[in-house]
CSV table of C-alpha atoms and ligand atoms in Angstrom, one decimal:
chain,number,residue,atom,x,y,z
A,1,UNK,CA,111.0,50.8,103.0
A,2,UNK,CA,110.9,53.5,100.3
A,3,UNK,CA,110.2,56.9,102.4
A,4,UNK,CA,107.7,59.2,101.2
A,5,UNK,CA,109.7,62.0,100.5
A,6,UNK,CA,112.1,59.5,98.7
A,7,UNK,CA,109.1,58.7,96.8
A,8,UNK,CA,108.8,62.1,96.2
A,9,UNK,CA,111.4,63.4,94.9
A,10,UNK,CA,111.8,60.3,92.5
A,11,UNK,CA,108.6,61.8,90.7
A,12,UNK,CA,108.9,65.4,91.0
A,13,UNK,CA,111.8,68.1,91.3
A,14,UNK,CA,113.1,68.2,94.9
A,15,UNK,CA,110.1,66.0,95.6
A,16,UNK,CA,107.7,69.4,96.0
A,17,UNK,CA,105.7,71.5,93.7
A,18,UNK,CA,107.2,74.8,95.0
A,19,UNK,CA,110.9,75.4,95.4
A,20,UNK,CA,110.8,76.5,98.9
A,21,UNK,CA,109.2,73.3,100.1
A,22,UNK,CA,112.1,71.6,99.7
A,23,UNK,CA,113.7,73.1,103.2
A,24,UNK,CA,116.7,73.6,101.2
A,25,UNK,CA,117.8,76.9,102.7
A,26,UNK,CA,117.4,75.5,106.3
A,27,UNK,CA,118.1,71.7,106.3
A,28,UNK,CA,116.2,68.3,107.9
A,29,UNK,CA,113.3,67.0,107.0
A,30,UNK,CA,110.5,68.9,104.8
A,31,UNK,CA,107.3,67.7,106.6
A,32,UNK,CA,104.3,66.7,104.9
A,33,UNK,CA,101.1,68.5,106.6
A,34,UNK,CA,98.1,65.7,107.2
A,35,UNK,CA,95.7,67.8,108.1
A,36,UNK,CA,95.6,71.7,109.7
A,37,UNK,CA,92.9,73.2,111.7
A,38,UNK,CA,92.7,76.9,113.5
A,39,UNK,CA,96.8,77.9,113.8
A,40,UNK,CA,97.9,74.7,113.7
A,41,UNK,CA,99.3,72.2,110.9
A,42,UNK,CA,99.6,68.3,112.2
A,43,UNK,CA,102.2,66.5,109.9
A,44,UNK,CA,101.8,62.9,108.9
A,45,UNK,CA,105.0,62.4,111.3
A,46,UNK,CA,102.5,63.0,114.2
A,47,UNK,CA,103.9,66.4,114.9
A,48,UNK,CA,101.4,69.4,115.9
A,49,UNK,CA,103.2,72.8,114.9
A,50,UNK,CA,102.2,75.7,115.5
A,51,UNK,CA,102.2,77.5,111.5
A,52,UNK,CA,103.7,80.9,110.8
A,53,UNK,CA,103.8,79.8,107.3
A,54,UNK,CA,99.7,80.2,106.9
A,55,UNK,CA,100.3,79.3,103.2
A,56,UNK,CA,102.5,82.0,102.5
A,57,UNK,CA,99.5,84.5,103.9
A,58,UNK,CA,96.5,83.0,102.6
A,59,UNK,CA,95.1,82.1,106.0
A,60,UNK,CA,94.4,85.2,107.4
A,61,UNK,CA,91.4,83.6,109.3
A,62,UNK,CA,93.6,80.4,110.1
A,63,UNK,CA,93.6,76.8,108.7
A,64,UNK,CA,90.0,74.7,107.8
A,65,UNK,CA,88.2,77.8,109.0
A,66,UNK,CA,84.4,76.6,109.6
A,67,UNK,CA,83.0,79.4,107.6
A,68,UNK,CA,85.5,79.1,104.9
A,69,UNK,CA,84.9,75.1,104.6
A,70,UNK,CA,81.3,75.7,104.2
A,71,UNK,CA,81.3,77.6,101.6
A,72,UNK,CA,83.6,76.0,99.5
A,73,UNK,CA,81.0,72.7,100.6
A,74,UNK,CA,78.2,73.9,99.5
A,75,UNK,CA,79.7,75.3,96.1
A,76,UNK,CA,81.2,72.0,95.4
A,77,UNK,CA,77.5,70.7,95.9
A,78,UNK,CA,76.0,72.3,93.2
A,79,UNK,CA,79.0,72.5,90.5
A,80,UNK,CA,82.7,72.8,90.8
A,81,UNK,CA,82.8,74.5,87.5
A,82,UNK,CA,80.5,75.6,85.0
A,83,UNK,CA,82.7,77.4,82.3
A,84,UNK,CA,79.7,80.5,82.2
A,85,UNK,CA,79.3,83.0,84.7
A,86,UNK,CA,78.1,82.9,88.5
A,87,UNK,CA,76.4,85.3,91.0
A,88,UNK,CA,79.4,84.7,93.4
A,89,UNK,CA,81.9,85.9,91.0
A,90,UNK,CA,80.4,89.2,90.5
A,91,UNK,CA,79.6,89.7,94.5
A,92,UNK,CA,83.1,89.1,95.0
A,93,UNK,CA,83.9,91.6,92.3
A,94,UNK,CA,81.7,93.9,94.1
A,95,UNK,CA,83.5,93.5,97.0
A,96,UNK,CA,86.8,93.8,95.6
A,97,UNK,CA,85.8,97.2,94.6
A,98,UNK,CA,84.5,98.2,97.4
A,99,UNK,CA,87.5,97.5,99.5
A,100,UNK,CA,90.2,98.8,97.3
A,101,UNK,CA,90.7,102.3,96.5
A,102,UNK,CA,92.5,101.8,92.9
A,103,UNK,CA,90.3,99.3,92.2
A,104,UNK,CA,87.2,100.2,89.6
A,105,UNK,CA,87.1,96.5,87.5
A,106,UNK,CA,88.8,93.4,88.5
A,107,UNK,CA,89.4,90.1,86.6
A,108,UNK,CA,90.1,87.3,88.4
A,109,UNK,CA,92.5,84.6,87.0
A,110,UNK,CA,94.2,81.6,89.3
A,111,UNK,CA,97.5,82.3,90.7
A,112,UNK,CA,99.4,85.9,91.1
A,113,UNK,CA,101.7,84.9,88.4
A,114,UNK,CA,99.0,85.3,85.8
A,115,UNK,CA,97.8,88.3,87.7
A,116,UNK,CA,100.5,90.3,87.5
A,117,UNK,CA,102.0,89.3,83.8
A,118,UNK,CA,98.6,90.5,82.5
A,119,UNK,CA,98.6,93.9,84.7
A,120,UNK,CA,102.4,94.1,82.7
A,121,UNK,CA,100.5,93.4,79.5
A,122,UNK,CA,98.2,95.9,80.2
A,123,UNK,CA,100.3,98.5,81.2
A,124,UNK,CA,102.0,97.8,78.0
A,125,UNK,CA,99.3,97.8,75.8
A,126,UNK,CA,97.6,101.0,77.6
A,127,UNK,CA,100.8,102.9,77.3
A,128,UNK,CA,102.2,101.4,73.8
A,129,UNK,CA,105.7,101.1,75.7
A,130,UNK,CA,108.0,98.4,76.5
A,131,UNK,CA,110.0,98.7,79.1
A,132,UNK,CA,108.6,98.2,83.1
A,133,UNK,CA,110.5,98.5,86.0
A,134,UNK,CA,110.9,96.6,89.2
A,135,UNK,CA,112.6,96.6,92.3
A,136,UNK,CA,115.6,94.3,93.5
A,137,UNK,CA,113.9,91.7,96.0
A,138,UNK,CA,110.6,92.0,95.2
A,139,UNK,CA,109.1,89.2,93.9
A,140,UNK,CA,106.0,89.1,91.1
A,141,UNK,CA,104.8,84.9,90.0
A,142,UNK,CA,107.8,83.2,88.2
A,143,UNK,CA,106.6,84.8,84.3
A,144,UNK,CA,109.4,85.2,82.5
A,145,UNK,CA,109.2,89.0,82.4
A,146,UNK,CA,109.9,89.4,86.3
A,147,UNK,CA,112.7,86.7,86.4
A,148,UNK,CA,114.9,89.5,85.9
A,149,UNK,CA,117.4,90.9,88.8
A,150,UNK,CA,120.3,94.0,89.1
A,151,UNK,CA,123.4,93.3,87.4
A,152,UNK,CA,126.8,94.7,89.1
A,153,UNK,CA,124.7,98.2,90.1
A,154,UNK,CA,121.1,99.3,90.8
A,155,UNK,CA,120.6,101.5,87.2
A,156,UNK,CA,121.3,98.1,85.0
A,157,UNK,CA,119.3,96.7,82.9
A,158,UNK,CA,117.8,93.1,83.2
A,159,UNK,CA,119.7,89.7,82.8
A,160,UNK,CA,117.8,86.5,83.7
A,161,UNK,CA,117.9,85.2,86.9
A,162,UNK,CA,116.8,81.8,85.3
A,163,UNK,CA,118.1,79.9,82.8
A,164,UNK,CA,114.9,79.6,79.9
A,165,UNK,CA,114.0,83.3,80.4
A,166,UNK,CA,115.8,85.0,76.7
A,167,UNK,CA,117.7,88.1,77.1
A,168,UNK,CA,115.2,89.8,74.8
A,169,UNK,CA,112.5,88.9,77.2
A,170,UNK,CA,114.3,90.8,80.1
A,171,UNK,CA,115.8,92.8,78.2
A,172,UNK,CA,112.9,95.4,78.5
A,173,UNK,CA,112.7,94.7,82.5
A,174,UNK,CA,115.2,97.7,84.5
A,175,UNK,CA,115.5,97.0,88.1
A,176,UNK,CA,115.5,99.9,90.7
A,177,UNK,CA,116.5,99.6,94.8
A,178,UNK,CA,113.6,99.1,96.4
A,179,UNK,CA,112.8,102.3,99.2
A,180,UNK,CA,115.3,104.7,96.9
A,181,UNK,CA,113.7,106.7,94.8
A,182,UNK,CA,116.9,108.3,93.3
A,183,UNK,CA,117.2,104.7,91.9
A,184,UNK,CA,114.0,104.8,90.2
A,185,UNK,CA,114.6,108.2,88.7
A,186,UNK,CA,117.8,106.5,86.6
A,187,UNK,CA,115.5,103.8,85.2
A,188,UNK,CA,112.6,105.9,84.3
A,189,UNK,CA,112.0,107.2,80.9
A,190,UNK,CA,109.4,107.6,78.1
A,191,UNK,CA,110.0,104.0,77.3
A,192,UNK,CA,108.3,103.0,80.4
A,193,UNK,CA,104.7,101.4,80.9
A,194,UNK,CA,105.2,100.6,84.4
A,195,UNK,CA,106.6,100.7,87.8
A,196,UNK,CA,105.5,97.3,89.2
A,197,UNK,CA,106.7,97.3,93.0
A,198,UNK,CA,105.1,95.3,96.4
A,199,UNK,CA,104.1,98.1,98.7
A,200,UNK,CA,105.3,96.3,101.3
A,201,UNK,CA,107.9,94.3,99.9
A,202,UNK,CA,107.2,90.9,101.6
A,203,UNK,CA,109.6,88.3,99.5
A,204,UNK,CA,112.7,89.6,101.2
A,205,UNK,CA,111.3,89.5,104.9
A,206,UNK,CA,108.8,92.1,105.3
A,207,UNK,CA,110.0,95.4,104.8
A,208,UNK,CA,107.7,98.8,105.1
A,209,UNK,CA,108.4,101.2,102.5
A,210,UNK,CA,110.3,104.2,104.1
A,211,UNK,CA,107.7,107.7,104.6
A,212,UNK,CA,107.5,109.3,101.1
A,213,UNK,CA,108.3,106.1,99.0
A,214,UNK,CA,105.7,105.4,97.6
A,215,UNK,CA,104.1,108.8,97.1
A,216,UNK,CA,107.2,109.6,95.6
A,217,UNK,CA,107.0,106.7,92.8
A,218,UNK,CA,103.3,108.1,92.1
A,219,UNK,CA,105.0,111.1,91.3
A,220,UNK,CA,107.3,110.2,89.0
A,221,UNK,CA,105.2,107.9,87.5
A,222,UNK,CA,103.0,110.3,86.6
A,223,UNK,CA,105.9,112.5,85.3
A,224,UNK,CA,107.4,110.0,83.3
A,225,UNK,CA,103.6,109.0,81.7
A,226,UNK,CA,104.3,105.4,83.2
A,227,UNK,CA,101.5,103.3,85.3
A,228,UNK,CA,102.4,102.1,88.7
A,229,UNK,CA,101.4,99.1,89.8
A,230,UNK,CA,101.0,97.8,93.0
A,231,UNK,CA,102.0,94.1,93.5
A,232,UNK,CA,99.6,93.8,96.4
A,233,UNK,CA,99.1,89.6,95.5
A,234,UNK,CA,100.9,89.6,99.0
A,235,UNK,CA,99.2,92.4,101.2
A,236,UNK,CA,96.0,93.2,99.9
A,237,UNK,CA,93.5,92.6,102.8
A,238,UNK,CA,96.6,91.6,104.8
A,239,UNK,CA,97.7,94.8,106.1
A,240,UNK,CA,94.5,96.4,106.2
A,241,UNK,CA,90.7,96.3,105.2
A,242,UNK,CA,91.8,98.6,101.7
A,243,UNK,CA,95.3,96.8,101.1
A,244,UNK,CA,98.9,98.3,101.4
A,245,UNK,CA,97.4,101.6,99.4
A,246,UNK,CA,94.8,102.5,102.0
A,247,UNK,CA,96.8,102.0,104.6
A,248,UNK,CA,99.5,104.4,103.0
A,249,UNK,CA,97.2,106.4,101.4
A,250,UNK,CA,98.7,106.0,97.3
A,251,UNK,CA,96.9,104.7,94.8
A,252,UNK,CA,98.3,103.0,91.6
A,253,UNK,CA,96.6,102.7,88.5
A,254,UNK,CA,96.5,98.8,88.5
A,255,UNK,CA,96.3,96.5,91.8
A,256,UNK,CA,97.1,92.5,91.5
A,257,UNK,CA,95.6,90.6,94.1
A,258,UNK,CA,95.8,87.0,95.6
A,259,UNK,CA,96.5,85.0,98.6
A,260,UNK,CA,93.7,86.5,101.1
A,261,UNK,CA,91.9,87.0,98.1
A,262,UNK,CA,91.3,83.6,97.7
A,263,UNK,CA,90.5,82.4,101.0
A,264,UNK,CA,93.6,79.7,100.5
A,265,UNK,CA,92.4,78.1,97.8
A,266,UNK,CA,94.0,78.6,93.7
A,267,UNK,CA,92.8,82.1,92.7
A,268,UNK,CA,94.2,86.1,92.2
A,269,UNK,CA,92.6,89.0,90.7
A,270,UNK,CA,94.0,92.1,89.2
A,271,UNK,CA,92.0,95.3,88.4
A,272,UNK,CA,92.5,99.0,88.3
A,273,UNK,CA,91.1,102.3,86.8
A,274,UNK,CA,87.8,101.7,84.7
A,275,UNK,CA,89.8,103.0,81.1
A,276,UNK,CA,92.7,100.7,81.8
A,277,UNK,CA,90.3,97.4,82.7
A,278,UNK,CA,87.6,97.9,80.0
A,279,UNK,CA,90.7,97.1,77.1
A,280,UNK,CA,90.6,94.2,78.4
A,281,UNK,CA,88.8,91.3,76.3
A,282,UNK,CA,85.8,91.2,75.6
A,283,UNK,CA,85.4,95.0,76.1
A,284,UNK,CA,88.7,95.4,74.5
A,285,UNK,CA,91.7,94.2,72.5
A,286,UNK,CA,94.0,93.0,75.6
A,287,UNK,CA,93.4,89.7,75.4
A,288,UNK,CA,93.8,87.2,78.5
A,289,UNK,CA,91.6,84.5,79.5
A,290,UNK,CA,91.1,81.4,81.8
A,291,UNK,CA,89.2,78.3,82.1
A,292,UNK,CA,88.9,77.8,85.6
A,293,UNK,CA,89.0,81.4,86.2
A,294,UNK,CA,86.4,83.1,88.8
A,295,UNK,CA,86.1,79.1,89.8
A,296,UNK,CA,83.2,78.4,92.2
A,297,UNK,CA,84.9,77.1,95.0
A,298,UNK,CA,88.0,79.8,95.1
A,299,UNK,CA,85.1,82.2,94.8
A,300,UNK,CA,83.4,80.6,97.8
A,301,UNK,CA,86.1,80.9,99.5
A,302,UNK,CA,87.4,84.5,98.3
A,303,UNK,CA,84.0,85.7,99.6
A,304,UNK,CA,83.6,83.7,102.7
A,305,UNK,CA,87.1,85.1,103.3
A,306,UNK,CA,86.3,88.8,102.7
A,307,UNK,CA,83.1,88.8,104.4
A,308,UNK,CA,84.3,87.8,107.3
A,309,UNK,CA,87.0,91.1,107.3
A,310,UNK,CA,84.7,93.3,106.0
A,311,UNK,CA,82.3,92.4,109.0
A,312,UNK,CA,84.9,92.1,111.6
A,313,UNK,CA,87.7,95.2,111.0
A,314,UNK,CA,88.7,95.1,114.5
A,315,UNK,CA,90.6,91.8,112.9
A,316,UNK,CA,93.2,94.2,111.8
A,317,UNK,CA,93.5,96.3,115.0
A,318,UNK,CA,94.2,92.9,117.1
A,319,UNK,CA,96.7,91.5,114.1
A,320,UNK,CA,98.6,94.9,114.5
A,321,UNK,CA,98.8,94.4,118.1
A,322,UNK,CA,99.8,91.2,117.7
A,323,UNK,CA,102.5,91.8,115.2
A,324,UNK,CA,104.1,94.6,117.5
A,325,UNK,CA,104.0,92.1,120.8
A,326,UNK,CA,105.9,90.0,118.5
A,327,UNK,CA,108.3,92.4,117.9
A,328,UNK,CA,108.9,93.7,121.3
A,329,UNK,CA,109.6,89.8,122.5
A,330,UNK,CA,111.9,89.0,120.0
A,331,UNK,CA,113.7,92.1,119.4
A,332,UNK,CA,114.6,91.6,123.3
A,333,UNK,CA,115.5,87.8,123.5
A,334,UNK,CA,117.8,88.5,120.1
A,335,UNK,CA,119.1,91.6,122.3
A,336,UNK,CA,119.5,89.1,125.7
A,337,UNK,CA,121.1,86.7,123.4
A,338,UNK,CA,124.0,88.9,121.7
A,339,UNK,CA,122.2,88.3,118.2
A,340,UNK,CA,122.0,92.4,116.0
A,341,UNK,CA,119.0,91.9,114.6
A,342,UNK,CA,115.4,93.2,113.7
A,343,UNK,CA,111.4,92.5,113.3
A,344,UNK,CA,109.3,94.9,111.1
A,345,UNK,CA,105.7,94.1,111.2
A,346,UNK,CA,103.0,95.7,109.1
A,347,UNK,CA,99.5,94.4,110.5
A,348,UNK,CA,99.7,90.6,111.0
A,349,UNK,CA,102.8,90.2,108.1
A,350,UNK,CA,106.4,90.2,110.1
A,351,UNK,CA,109.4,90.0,109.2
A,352,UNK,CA,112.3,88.8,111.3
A,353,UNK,CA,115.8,89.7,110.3
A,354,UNK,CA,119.0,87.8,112.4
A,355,UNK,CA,122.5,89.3,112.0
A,356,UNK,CA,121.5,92.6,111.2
A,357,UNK,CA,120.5,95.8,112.7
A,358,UNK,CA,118.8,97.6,110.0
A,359,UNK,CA,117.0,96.3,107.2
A,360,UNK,CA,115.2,99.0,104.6
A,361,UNK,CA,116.6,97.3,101.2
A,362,UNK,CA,117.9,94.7,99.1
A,363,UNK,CA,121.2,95.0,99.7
A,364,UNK,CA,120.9,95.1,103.7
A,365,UNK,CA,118.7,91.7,103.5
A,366,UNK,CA,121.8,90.5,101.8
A,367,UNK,CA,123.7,90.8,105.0
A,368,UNK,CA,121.7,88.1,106.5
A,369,UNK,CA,123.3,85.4,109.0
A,370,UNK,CA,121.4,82.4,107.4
A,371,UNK,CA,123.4,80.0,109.2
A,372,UNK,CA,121.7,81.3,112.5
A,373,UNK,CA,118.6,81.5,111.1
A,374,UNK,CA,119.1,78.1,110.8
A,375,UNK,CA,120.1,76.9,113.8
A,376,UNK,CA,117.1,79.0,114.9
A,377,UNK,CA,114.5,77.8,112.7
A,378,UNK,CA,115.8,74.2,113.3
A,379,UNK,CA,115.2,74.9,117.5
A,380,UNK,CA,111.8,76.7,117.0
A,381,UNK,CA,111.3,73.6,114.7
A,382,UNK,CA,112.1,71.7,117.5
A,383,UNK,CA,109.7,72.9,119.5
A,384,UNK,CA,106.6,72.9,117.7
A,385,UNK,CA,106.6,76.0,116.0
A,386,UNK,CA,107.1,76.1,111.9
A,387,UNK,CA,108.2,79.1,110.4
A,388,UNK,CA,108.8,80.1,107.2
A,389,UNK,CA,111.9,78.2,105.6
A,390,UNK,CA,114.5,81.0,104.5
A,391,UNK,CA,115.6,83.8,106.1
A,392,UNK,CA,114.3,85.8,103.3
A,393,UNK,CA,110.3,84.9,103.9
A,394,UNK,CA,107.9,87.7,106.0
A,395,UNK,CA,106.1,85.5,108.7
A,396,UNK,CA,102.3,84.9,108.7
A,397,UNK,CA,99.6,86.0,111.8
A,398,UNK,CA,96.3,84.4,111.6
A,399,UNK,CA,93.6,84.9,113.5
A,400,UNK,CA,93.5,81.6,115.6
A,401,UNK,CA,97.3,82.9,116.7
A,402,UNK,CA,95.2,85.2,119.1
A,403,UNK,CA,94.0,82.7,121.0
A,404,UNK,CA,97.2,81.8,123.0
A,405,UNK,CA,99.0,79.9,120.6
A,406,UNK,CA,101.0,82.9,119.8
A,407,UNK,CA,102.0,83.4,123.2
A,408,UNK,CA,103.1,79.8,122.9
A,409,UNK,CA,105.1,80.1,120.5
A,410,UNK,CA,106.7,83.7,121.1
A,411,UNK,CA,107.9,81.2,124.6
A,412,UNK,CA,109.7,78.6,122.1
A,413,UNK,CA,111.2,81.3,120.0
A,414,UNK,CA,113.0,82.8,122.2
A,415,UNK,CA,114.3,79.9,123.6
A,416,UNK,CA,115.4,78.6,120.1
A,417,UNK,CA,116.9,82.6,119.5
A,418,UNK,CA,119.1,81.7,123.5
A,419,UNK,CA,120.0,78.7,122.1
A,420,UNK,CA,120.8,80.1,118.0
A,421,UNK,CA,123.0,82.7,119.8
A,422,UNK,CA,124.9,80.5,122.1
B,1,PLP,C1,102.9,85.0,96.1
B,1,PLP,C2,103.2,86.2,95.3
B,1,PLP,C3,103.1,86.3,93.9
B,1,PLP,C4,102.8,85.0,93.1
B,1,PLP,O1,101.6,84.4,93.3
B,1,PLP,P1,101.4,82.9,92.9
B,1,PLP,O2,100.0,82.6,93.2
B,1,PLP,O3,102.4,82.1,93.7
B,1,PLP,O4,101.7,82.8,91.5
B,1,PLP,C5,103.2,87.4,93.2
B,1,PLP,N1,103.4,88.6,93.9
B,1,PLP,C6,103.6,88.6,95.2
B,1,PLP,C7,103.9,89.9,95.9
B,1,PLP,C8,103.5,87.5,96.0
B,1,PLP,O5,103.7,87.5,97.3
């Protein structure tokens, strides 16, 4: 009998639609979900997990929330899209700005990829430069600009990370250490249109930007005439009610936004001072555009999503909570178990690094045990608890992990960290 993942990697590459699906980084068998509901997915094996994945973030409220379901019901009722304008679209612009301190005119488009390649285009166009700069480990949408990463040291220029993506393309892409500044400085010149960076980088665990980063890239930005741009596709309405930039109290010139955003379903936004946004097209010559974009049932869902934290901010106070009980119970079963290691958690977004003791950049995530991790996702697998599938991915809370599922799971983990270590 032809298994279903057999089935589906005969029809598409490593049988999944997103790389890290595939489980690659930490063996077995990739599961495929049936059906989720509150903090738990149930696969089609029959298995109930408890999910740290949350769809990369997306789920701050949890899986088939009831609010979140209804709206996107009663949308689907009367259109699922229309190719003109809605009401929803604009409320949810109206709360975007509202939320988001940077944030003076938004467009939405369908997946952080397109959000931040048009911020870049933008930023480009705005400043009549070339050149943008990024940080090693942080992660933008797969567009071929951002496919870039450090050659031999931190003040290189771009080569591709993938093969398809010309030199020329990355050519104009300089990659900086992410939390040192004095890297940045080397990179940034008048040919600059932007410092694109994830406030809280979150695609190489989660790692909090070290006191003064971030004001510090304001500050060069500004000297150098370049835009900064804050990546918050990630943490915006994760770590707090106004995104990574309230909570740290910078703001950029342009902000992408997706995951929360979107409630879980296919949507992103990006926005930013009123004189960048209105060059956009039509009010400009920046053109971009998008034929589901501002779709009726990601916008259902966007604001469904967003009401819901805008009327309940205490959300945040209990995800911080959470995150740092997290943290104290695994930092002490790794310690009980002989394993260096160490949690960072910024609100409900963790990140959980195993054989090391220190983790504030690129080059310190690269000292990673991933064979532990491993052996300790494939226990806490074991179980009933999915994580993330790579040593390098931030952990998800939602808010049906409050309930006593996380206290659940934090039992299995560090079991699965005793047995990792021994
Ligand atoms: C997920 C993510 C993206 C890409 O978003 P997609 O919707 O997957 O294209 C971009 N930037 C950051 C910081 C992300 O976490």
């Amino acid at each position: 009998m032809t298994t279903w993942r057999a089935r589906a990697e005969a029809v598409m590459p490593g049988g999944v639609n997103s790389p890290v699906r595939a489980f690659s980084a930490v063996g077995g068998e990739p599961p495929f979900a049936a059906l989720a509901a509150g903090s738990r997915i149930t696969t089609t094996d029959g298995a109930e997990l408890i999910d740290f994945i949350a769809s990369w973030g997306a789920l701050i409220l949890g899986h088939a929330r009831p609010e979140v379901v209804e709206a996107v019901e009663r949308a689907a009722r009367t259109g699922t899209s229309f190719g003109v304008s809605t009401h929803a679209e604009v409320e949810l612009a109206e709360l975007i700005v509202a939320a988001v301190p940077s944030v003076e005119v938004v467009r939405m488009v369908n997946s952080g990829t397109e959000a931040t390649a048009s911020a870049v285009r933008l930023a480009r166009a705005a400043t009549g430069r070339r050149a943008i700069v990024k940080f090693e480990g942080c992660y933008h949408g797969h567009a071929d600009p951002f496919l870039a990463r450090a050659g031999s040291g931190m003040a290189t220029f771009g080569e591709p990370s993938s093969p398809g993506v010309p030199d020329s393309t990355v050519a104009d892409t300089r990659i900086a250490g992410f939390n040192d500044l004095a890297s940045v400085g080397k990179v940034l010149d008048y040919d600059v249109a932007a410092v694109i960076v994830e406030p809280v980088a979150g695609n190489m665990g989660c790692i909090p930007p070290v006191e003064g980063f971030l004001a510090g890239l304001r500050d060069l930005c500004d000297g150098a005439g370049a835009l900064l741009i804050f990546d918050e596709v990630m943490t915006g309405f994760r770590v707090g009610p106004a995104s990574a930039q309230g909570r740290y109290g910078v703001t950029p010139d342009l902000t992408t936004l997706g995951k929360v955003v979107a409630g879980g379903t296919a949507a992103a936004v990006y926005g930013g001072r009123a004189d960048l946004m209105r060059m956009i097209a039509p009010d400009g010559p920046v053109y971009q555009a998008g034929t589901l974009a501002g779709n009726p049932l990601a916008t259902a869902a966007g604001l469904a999503t967003l009401r819901y934290l805008a009327e309940h901010p205490e959300l945040y106070d209990r995800l911080e909570e959470a995150g740092a009980e997290v943290r104290r119970r695994l930092e002490t079963a790794m310690d009980g178990a002989g394993i260096p290691g160490v949690v960072h958690h910024v609100g409900g977004m963790l990140g959980v690094f195993l054989g090391v003791d220190r983790v504030a950049t690129w080059d310190d995530v690269a000292g990673l045990d991933t064979g532990l991790f491993g052996r300790f996702f494939r226990g806490a697998l074991a179980r009933g608890v999915l994580l993330p599938p790579s040593a390098y991915e931030a952990w998800f809370l939602m808010e049906d992990h409050l309930d006593g599922d996380l206290a659940t799971a934090l039992d299995a983990l560090e079991e699965a960290i005793a047995e990792a270590g021994g």
